[in-house]
Coordinates of C-alpha atoms and ligand atoms in Angstrom, one line a residue:
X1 CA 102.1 -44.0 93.0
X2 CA 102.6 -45.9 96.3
X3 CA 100.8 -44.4 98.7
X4 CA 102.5 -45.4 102.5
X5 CA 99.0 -46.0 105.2
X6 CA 97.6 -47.8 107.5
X7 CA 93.5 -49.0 107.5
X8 CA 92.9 -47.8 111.2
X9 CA 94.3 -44.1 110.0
X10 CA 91.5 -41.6 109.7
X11 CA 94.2 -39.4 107.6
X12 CA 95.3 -42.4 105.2
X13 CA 91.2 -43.6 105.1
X14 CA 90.7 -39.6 103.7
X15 CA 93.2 -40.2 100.9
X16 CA 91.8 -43.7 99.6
X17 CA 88.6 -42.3 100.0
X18 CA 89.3 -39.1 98.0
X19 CA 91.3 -41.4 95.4
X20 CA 88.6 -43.5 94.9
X21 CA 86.2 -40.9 94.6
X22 CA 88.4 -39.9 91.9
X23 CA 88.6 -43.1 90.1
X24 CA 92.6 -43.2 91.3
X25 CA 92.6 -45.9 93.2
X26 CA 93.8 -48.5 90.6
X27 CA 96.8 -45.9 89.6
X28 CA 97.5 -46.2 93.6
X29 CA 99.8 -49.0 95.5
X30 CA 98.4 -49.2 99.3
X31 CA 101.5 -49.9 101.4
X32 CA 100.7 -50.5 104.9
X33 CA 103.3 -48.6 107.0
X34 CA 103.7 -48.5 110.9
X35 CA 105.0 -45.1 111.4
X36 CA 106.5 -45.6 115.1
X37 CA 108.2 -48.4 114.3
X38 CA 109.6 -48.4 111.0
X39 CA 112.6 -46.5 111.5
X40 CA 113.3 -46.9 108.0
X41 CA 109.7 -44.6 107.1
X42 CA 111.7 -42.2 107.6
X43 CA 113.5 -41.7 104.4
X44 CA 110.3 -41.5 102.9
X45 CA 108.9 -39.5 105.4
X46 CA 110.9 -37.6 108.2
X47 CA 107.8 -36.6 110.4
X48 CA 107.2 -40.3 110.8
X49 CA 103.5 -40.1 110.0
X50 CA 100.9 -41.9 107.7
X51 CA 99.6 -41.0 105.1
X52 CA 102.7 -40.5 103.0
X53 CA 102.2 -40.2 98.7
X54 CA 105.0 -41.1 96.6
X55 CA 104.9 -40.3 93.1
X56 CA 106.3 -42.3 90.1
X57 CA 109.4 -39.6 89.8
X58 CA 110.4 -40.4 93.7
X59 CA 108.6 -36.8 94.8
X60 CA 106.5 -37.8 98.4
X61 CA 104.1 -35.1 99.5
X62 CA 102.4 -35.4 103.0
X63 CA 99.9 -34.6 104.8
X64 CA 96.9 -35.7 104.5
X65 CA 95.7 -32.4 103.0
X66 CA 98.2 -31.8 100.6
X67 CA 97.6 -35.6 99.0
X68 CA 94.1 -35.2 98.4
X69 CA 94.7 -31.7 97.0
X70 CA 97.3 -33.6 94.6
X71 CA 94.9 -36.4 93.8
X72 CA 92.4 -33.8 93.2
X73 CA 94.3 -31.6 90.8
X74 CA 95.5 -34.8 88.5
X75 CA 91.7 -36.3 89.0
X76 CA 89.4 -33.7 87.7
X77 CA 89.3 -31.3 90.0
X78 CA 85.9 -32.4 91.6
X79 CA 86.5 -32.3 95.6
X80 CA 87.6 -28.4 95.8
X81 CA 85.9 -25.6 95.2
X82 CA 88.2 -23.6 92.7
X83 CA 88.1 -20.8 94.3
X84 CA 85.7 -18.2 96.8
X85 CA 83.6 -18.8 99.8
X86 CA 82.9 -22.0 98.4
X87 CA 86.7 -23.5 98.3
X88 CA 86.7 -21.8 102.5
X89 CA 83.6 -23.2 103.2
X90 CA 84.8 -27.0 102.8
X91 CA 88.6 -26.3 103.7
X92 CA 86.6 -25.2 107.0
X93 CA 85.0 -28.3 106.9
X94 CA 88.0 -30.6 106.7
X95 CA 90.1 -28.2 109.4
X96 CA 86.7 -29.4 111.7
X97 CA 87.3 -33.0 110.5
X98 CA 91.1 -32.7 111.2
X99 CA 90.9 -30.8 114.3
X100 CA 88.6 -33.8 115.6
X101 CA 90.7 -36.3 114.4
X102 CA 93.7 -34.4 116.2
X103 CA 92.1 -34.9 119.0
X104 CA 90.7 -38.2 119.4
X105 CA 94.2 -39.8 117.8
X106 CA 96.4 -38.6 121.0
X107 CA 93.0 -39.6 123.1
X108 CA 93.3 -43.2 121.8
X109 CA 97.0 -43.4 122.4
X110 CA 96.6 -42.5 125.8
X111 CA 94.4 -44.8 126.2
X112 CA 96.3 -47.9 125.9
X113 CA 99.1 -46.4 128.4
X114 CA 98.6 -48.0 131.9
X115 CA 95.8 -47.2 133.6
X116 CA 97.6 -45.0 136.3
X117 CA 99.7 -43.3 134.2
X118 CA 96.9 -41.8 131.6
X119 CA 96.0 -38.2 132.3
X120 CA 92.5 -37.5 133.5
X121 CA 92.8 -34.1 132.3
X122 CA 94.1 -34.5 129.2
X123 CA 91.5 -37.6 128.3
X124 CA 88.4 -34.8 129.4
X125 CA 89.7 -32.6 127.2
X126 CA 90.0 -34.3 124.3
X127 CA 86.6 -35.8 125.3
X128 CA 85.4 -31.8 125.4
X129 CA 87.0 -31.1 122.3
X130 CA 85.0 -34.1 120.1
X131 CA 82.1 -33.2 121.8
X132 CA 82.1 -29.7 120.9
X133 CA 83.1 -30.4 117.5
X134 CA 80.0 -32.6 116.9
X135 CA 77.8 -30.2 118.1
X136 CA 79.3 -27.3 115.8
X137 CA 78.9 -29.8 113.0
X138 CA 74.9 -30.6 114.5
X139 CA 74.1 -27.1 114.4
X140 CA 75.4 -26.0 110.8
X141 CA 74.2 -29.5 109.4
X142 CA 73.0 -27.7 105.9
X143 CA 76.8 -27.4 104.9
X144 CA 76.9 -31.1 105.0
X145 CA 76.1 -31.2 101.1
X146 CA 77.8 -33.0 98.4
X147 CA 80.7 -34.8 97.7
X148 CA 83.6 -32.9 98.7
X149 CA 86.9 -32.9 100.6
X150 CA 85.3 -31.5 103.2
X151 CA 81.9 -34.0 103.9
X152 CA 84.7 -36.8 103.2
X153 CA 86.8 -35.7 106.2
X154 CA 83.5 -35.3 107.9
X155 CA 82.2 -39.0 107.7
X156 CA 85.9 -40.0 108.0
X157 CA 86.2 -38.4 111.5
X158 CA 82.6 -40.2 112.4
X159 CA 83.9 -43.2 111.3
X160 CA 87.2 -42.9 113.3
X161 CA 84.6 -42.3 116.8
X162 CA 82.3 -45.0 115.6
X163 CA 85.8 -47.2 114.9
X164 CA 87.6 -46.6 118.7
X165 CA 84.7 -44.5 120.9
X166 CA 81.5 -46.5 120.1
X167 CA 81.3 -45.7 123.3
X168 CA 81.0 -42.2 122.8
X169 CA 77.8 -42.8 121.2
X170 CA 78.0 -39.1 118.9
X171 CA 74.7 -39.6 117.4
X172 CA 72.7 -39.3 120.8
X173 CA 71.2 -35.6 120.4
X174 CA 72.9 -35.0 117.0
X175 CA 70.0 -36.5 115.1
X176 CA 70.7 -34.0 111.5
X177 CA 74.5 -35.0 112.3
X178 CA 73.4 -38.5 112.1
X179 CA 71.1 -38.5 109.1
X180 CA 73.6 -37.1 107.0
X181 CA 76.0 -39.8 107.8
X182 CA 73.6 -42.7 107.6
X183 CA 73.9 -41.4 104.3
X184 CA 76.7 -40.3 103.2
X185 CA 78.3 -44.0 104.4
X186 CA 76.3 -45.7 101.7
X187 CA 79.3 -44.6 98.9
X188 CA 80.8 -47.7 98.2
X189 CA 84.2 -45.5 98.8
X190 CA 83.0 -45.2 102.3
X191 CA 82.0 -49.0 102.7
X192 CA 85.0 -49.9 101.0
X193 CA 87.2 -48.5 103.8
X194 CA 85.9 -48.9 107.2
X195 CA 88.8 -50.2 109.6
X196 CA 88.4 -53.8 111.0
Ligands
GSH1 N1 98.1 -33.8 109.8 C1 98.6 -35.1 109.4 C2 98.3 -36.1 110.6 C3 98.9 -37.5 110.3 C4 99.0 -38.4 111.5 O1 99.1 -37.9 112.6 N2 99.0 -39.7 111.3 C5 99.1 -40.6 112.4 C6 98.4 -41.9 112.2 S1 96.7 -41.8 112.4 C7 100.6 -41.0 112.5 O2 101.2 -41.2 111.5 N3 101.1 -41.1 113.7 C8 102.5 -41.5 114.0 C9 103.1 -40.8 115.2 O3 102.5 -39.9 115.7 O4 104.2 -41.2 115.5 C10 97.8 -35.6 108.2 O5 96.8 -35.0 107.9 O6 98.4 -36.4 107.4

């Protein structure tokens, strides 16, 4: 399998993450990809984003979600919850993770655009939008249990802050939020991955 990615991706570093978890990773060929520029990324992928999984018969699923599902179902089945609140409960969990990576992706690329032609607005809300996430993960801290697709996207995101918005400094007030990711950053999957 070759999966197409790029280190400084929160989405790709969920996949290698979740693959390594499941003892994939030496079945797994990392390509690094530049999805902007590589214009021909898109025969492999047509939406032009990382991560992309291609499998030994040619099939390539994307997105993010739908690899690690994959990976899970050939790997044991050990990151989702079969079925019942359980299985909502973490897919909640990673549509948190997602939701801030959504956010704080766009934020970055703005970012780097001159400095009068970024948006105010749209910077304070994205800034809103991470902050508000944080705290809904500070305040329903008990879910953050296990290993599971959705603490993965969870110290994934983090990681992504801690990676581009040190600045942001997420674990001031969010001192449960913190703990658990002190933690949870221990797994050599997690070590394994952070972005340069
Ligand atoms: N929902 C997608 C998001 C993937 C995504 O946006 N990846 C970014 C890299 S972090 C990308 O490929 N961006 C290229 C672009 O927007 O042109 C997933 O979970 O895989």
């Amino acid at each position: 399998m070759k999966l197409y990615q790029s280190p400084a991706s929160p989405y790709a570093r969920k996949v290698v993450i979740c693959a390594n978890e499941l003892g994939l990773l030496p079945k797994i060929e990392l390509r690094l990809t530049s999805p902007q520029t590589e214009e021909a990324y898109g025969k492999v992928n047509p939406i032009h984003r990382i991560p992309a999984l291609e499998l030994d018969d040619g099939l390539v699923l994307f997105d993010s979600r739908v690899i690690c599902e994959y990976l899970d179902s050939i790997g044991g089945n050990k990151l989702f919850p079969a079925s019942g609140l359980a299985r909502f409960r973490v897919l909640k969990l990673q549509a948190l993770a997602d939701g801030l990576c959504d956010a704080a992706v766009p934020r970055r690329q703005e970012t780097l655009r001159a400095p009068e032609r970024q948006s105010k607005e749209f910077l304070a809300s994205r800034e809103r939008m991470i902050r508000q996430i944080c705290d809904a993960w500070e305040s329903t801290a008990d879910q953050l249990a296990g290993v599971n697709i959705g603490t993965i996207a969870t110290a994934v995101a983090l990681g992504y802050l801690d990676f581009r918005f040190p600045g942001d400094e997420w674990r001031q007030g969010r001192p449960k939020l913190a703990k658990w990711h002190e933690e949870f950053a221990r797994r050599p999957s997690y070590q394994s991955t952070i972005p340069a």
